[in-house]
Amino acid sequence: MWMRDDLERILFHETTILARLDELAEQITRDHLGKDLSVVVILHGGMVLMADLLRRVHMPLLIETLTASSYHGGTASKGVVDLREEGLPDVRGRHVLILDDILDTGLTLATVKKQLIESGGAEGVRTCVLLRKKKERPVRVGADYVGFEIGDEFVVGYGLDFAGRYRNLPFIGVLKEDVIRGELAEKGVE
Ligand code: 5GP
Ligand code: MG
């Protein structure tokens, strides 16, 4: 198990995550029943959450995806969100639920939400993240559905990557310092 060996500690085991997703899915279903719902998943981080959460939402919905990134390979947000605008899904007149892995600075969710309302013509937009970091945010953006609150530290697993890896870990954990340092030094990222 080389991936597990790279972890300092585990924050949320798979069973804990899935139990929380049962609760979130029930809430989401209750809040959107009878509405035209499009779920917009932010890739790549939101893909594991998408699969496990949406299979628990028992109502008709459409699934769309967007690619956005503010990390660019390191372990801290660079403060710029890359959004492929040509890929903006058609959500005119629809209720939208944005799904992302984690709310950190909030820039990604704020940017995507604004675009879906202003250019996409969404009727209403709500947001759902598996994790929310407890911290001061430069932009005022919340999330309507939050799986777990965590401290301000870099986590991997369950869709969240470090340099493209660890997304397929079924749980969420914190990497060892030396794993991060080693990879960044190799890549020349500060
Ligand atoms: P924000 O725009 O809120 O600063 O950052 C959100 C994006 O940054 C998330 O979609 C996620 O891809 C990435 N991100 C933020 N915090 C973490 C973290 O602790 N670990 C990993 N792997 N990615 C993170
Ligand atoms: Mg992301």
Short mmCIF file of C-alpha atoms and ligand atoms in Angstrom, two decimals:
data_model
loop_
_atom_site.label_atom_id
_atom_site.label_comp_id
_atom_site.label_asym_id
_atom_site.label_seq_id
_atom_site.Cartn_x
_atom_site.Cartn_y
_atom_site.Cartn_z
CA MET A 1 0.00 0.00 0.00
CA TRP A 2 2.39 2.71 -1.13
CA MET A 3 -0.22 5.48 -1.13
CA ARG A 4 -1.23 4.91 2.48
CA ASP A 5 2.44 4.99 3.48
CA ASP A 6 2.65 8.56 2.18
CA LEU A 7 0.01 9.74 4.66
CA GLU A 8 0.68 11.38 7.99
CA ARG A 9 -2.86 10.61 9.19
CA ILE A 10 -6.37 9.82 8.01
CA LEU A 11 -9.08 12.43 8.64
CA PHE A 12 -12.19 10.66 7.30
CA HIS A 13 -12.56 6.97 6.57
CA GLU A 14 -14.67 5.79 3.65
CA THR A 15 -17.54 4.58 5.87
CA THR A 16 -17.67 7.99 7.59
CA ILE A 17 -17.77 9.79 4.25
CA LEU A 18 -20.49 7.58 2.81
CA ALA A 19 -22.65 7.93 5.92
CA ARG A 20 -22.41 11.71 5.61
CA LEU A 21 -23.27 11.51 1.90
CA ASP A 22 -26.50 9.68 2.81
CA GLU A 23 -27.49 12.69 4.89
CA LEU A 24 -26.45 15.27 2.29
CA ALA A 25 -28.25 13.40 -0.50
CA GLU A 26 -31.45 13.30 1.51
CA GLN A 27 -31.25 17.04 2.13
CA ILE A 28 -30.49 17.77 -1.54
CA THR A 29 -33.37 15.58 -2.70
CA ARG A 30 -35.78 17.27 -0.29
CA ASP A 31 -34.70 20.76 -1.40
CA HIS A 32 -34.93 20.09 -5.17
CA LEU A 33 -37.82 17.68 -5.58
CA GLY A 34 -40.05 18.78 -8.46
CA LYS A 35 -37.44 21.21 -9.83
CA ASP A 36 -35.43 20.93 -13.06
CA LEU A 37 -32.05 20.18 -11.56
CA SER A 38 -28.66 20.29 -13.29
CA VAL A 39 -25.68 19.23 -11.24
CA VAL A 40 -22.48 20.92 -12.41
CA VAL A 41 -19.42 18.99 -11.25
CA ILE A 42 -16.07 20.74 -11.02
CA LEU A 43 -13.38 18.45 -12.34
CA HIS A 44 -11.20 16.77 -11.52
CA GLY A 45 -11.61 17.09 -7.78
CA GLY A 46 -15.38 16.61 -7.69
CA MET A 47 -15.52 13.34 -9.62
CA VAL A 48 -15.47 10.86 -6.74
CA LEU A 49 -17.97 12.89 -4.75
CA MET A 50 -20.17 13.07 -7.85
CA ALA A 51 -20.33 9.31 -8.25
CA ASP A 52 -21.04 8.51 -4.62
CA LEU A 53 -23.33 11.43 -3.82
CA LEU A 54 -25.49 11.49 -6.93
CA ARG A 55 -26.24 7.77 -6.72
CA ARG A 56 -27.90 8.62 -3.41
CA VAL A 57 -30.05 11.44 -4.83
CA HIS A 58 -33.29 9.79 -5.86
CA MET A 59 -34.82 12.24 -8.34
CA PRO A 60 -34.32 13.00 -12.05
CA LEU A 61 -31.35 15.29 -12.76
CA LEU A 62 -28.80 16.19 -15.43
CA ILE A 63 -25.07 15.94 -14.83
CA GLU A 64 -22.71 18.47 -16.43
CA THR A 65 -19.00 19.01 -15.87
CA LEU A 66 -16.62 21.94 -15.83
CA THR A 67 -12.86 21.98 -15.54
CA ALA A 68 -11.51 24.58 -13.12
CA SER A 69 -8.29 24.88 -11.23
CA SER A 70 -6.65 27.35 -8.89
CA TYR A 71 -3.80 25.22 -7.57
CA HIS A 72 -1.55 24.58 -10.57
CA GLY A 73 0.42 21.70 -9.08
CA GLY A 74 1.37 22.98 -5.61
CA THR A 75 -0.35 22.88 -2.22
CA ALA A 76 -1.69 26.45 -2.06
CA SER A 77 -4.15 28.38 -4.21
CA LYS A 78 -2.50 30.71 -6.74
CA GLY A 79 -5.51 33.00 -6.53
CA VAL A 80 -6.39 32.66 -10.22
CA VAL A 81 -9.12 30.35 -11.41
CA ASP A 82 -8.67 28.74 -14.82
CA LEU A 83 -12.11 28.14 -16.25
CA ARG A 84 -12.72 26.77 -19.71
CA GLU A 85 -15.56 29.08 -20.65
CA GLU A 86 -16.38 27.41 -23.94
CA GLY A 87 -17.39 24.40 -21.88
CA LEU A 88 -20.00 26.27 -19.83
CA PRO A 89 -23.06 23.99 -19.68
CA ASP A 90 -26.48 25.13 -20.85
CA VAL A 91 -28.42 25.69 -17.62
CA ARG A 92 -30.85 28.35 -18.80
CA GLY A 93 -33.94 28.35 -16.56
CA ARG A 94 -32.67 25.40 -14.54
CA HIS A 95 -31.82 24.99 -10.88
CA VAL A 96 -28.13 24.28 -10.52
CA LEU A 97 -26.19 22.47 -7.84
CA ILE A 98 -22.43 23.00 -8.14
CA LEU A 99 -20.39 20.12 -6.74
CA ASP A 100 -16.78 20.52 -5.71
CA ASP A 101 -14.40 18.62 -3.51
CA ILE A 102 -13.39 21.43 -1.17
CA LEU A 103 -14.00 25.06 -0.30
CA ASP A 104 -10.64 26.69 0.35
CA THR A 105 -10.30 30.36 -0.63
CA GLY A 106 -13.76 30.18 -2.24
CA LEU A 107 -12.51 31.66 -5.53
CA THR A 108 -13.45 28.61 -7.59
CA LEU A 109 -17.02 28.39 -6.35
CA ALA A 110 -17.53 32.15 -6.56
CA THR A 111 -16.24 32.25 -10.15
CA VAL A 112 -18.27 29.26 -11.35
CA LYS A 113 -21.42 30.47 -9.60
CA LYS A 114 -21.15 33.94 -11.14
CA GLN A 115 -20.62 32.48 -14.62
CA LEU A 116 -23.54 30.09 -14.37
CA ILE A 117 -25.88 32.91 -13.35
CA GLU A 118 -24.56 35.65 -15.65
CA SER A 119 -23.62 33.71 -18.79
CA GLY A 120 -25.45 30.46 -18.16
CA GLY A 121 -28.81 31.98 -17.17
CA ALA A 122 -29.42 29.58 -14.29
CA GLU A 123 -32.68 30.03 -12.37
CA GLY A 124 -30.94 29.45 -9.05
CA VAL A 125 -27.55 28.15 -7.96
CA ARG A 126 -26.65 26.21 -4.83
CA THR A 127 -23.28 24.77 -3.93
CA CYS A 128 -22.13 21.55 -2.32
CA VAL A 129 -18.65 20.63 -1.13
CA LEU A 130 -17.40 17.58 0.70
CA LEU A 131 -14.94 19.64 2.77
CA ARG A 132 -14.75 23.23 3.94
CA LYS A 133 -11.62 24.71 5.44
CA LYS A 134 -12.04 26.82 8.53
CA LYS A 135 -10.36 30.10 7.57
CA GLU A 136 -10.80 33.75 6.63
CA ARG A 137 -11.79 34.08 2.95
CA PRO A 138 -10.92 36.88 0.52
CA VAL A 139 -14.27 36.39 -1.22
CA ARG A 140 -17.60 36.10 0.51
CA VAL A 141 -18.79 32.72 -0.67
CA GLY A 142 -20.39 29.99 1.33
CA ALA A 143 -21.56 26.51 0.47
CA ASP A 144 -25.15 25.40 0.95
CA TYR A 145 -24.23 21.78 1.64
CA VAL A 146 -21.01 20.86 3.44
CA GLY A 147 -19.85 17.35 4.29
CA PHE A 148 -17.19 18.14 6.88
CA GLU A 149 -15.38 21.17 8.25
CA ILE A 150 -11.59 20.79 8.47
CA GLY A 151 -8.63 22.88 9.62
CA ASP A 152 -6.59 24.93 7.17
CA GLU A 153 -4.35 22.12 5.96
CA PHE A 154 -3.66 20.38 2.66
CA VAL A 155 -5.57 17.12 2.25
CA VAL A 156 -5.69 14.38 -0.39
CA GLY A 157 -7.87 11.45 -1.33
CA TYR A 158 -11.47 10.94 -2.38
CA GLY A 159 -10.96 13.06 -5.52
CA LEU A 160 -8.41 15.46 -4.05
CA ASP A 161 -4.93 15.24 -5.56
CA PHE A 162 -1.38 16.24 -4.98
CA ALA A 163 0.45 16.68 -8.30
CA GLY A 164 -2.28 14.61 -9.94
CA ARG A 165 -2.02 11.65 -7.57
CA TYR A 166 -3.97 10.24 -4.62
CA ARG A 167 -7.43 11.01 -6.09
CA ASN A 168 -8.30 7.32 -5.94
CA LEU A 169 -7.67 6.94 -2.22
CA PRO A 170 -11.08 5.97 -0.79
CA PHE A 171 -10.51 8.09 2.33
CA ILE A 172 -9.24 11.60 3.10
CA GLY A 173 -5.92 12.23 4.75
CA VAL A 174 -2.95 14.50 5.26
CA LEU A 175 0.31 13.83 3.42
CA LYS A 176 3.62 13.57 5.22
CA GLU A 177 5.68 16.75 5.01
CA ASP A 178 8.62 14.99 3.36
CA VAL A 179 6.39 13.56 0.60
CA ILE A 180 5.25 17.08 -0.29
CA ARG A 181 8.73 18.56 -0.03
CA GLY A 182 10.25 15.80 -2.16
CA GLU A 183 7.70 16.13 -4.96
CA LEU A 184 7.84 19.92 -5.05
CA ALA A 185 11.64 19.95 -5.12
CA GLU A 186 11.60 17.43 -7.99
CA LYS A 187 9.16 19.60 -9.97
CA GLY A 188 10.83 22.91 -9.10
CA VAL A 189 7.52 24.32 -7.73
CA GLU A 190 7.89 26.75 -4.82
P1 5GP B 1 -10.47 27.59 -3.87
O1 5GP B 1 -10.77 28.20 -5.19
O2 5GP B 1 -11.67 27.47 -2.95
O3 5GP B 1 -9.30 28.22 -3.20
O4 5GP B 1 -9.91 26.17 -4.13
C1 5GP B 1 -10.70 25.18 -4.50
C2 5GP B 1 -9.93 24.17 -5.28
O5 5GP B 1 -8.56 24.04 -4.86
C3 5GP B 1 -10.58 22.85 -5.00
O6 5GP B 1 -11.50 22.59 -6.02
C4 5GP B 1 -9.41 21.89 -5.01
O7 5GP B 1 -9.25 21.39 -6.31
C5 5GP B 1 -8.22 22.71 -4.64
N1 5GP B 1 -7.90 22.54 -3.20
C6 5GP B 1 -8.16 23.37 -2.19
N2 5GP B 1 -7.73 22.89 -1.01
C7 5GP B 1 -7.17 21.70 -1.28
C8 5GP B 1 -6.55 20.69 -0.47
O8 5GP B 1 -6.42 20.78 0.77
N3 5GP B 1 -6.10 19.59 -1.12
C9 5GP B 1 -6.20 19.44 -2.47
N4 5GP B 1 -5.74 18.31 -2.97
N5 5GP B 1 -6.79 20.35 -3.26
C10 5GP B 1 -7.27 21.47 -2.67
MG MG B 2 -10.95 21.59 -7.71
#
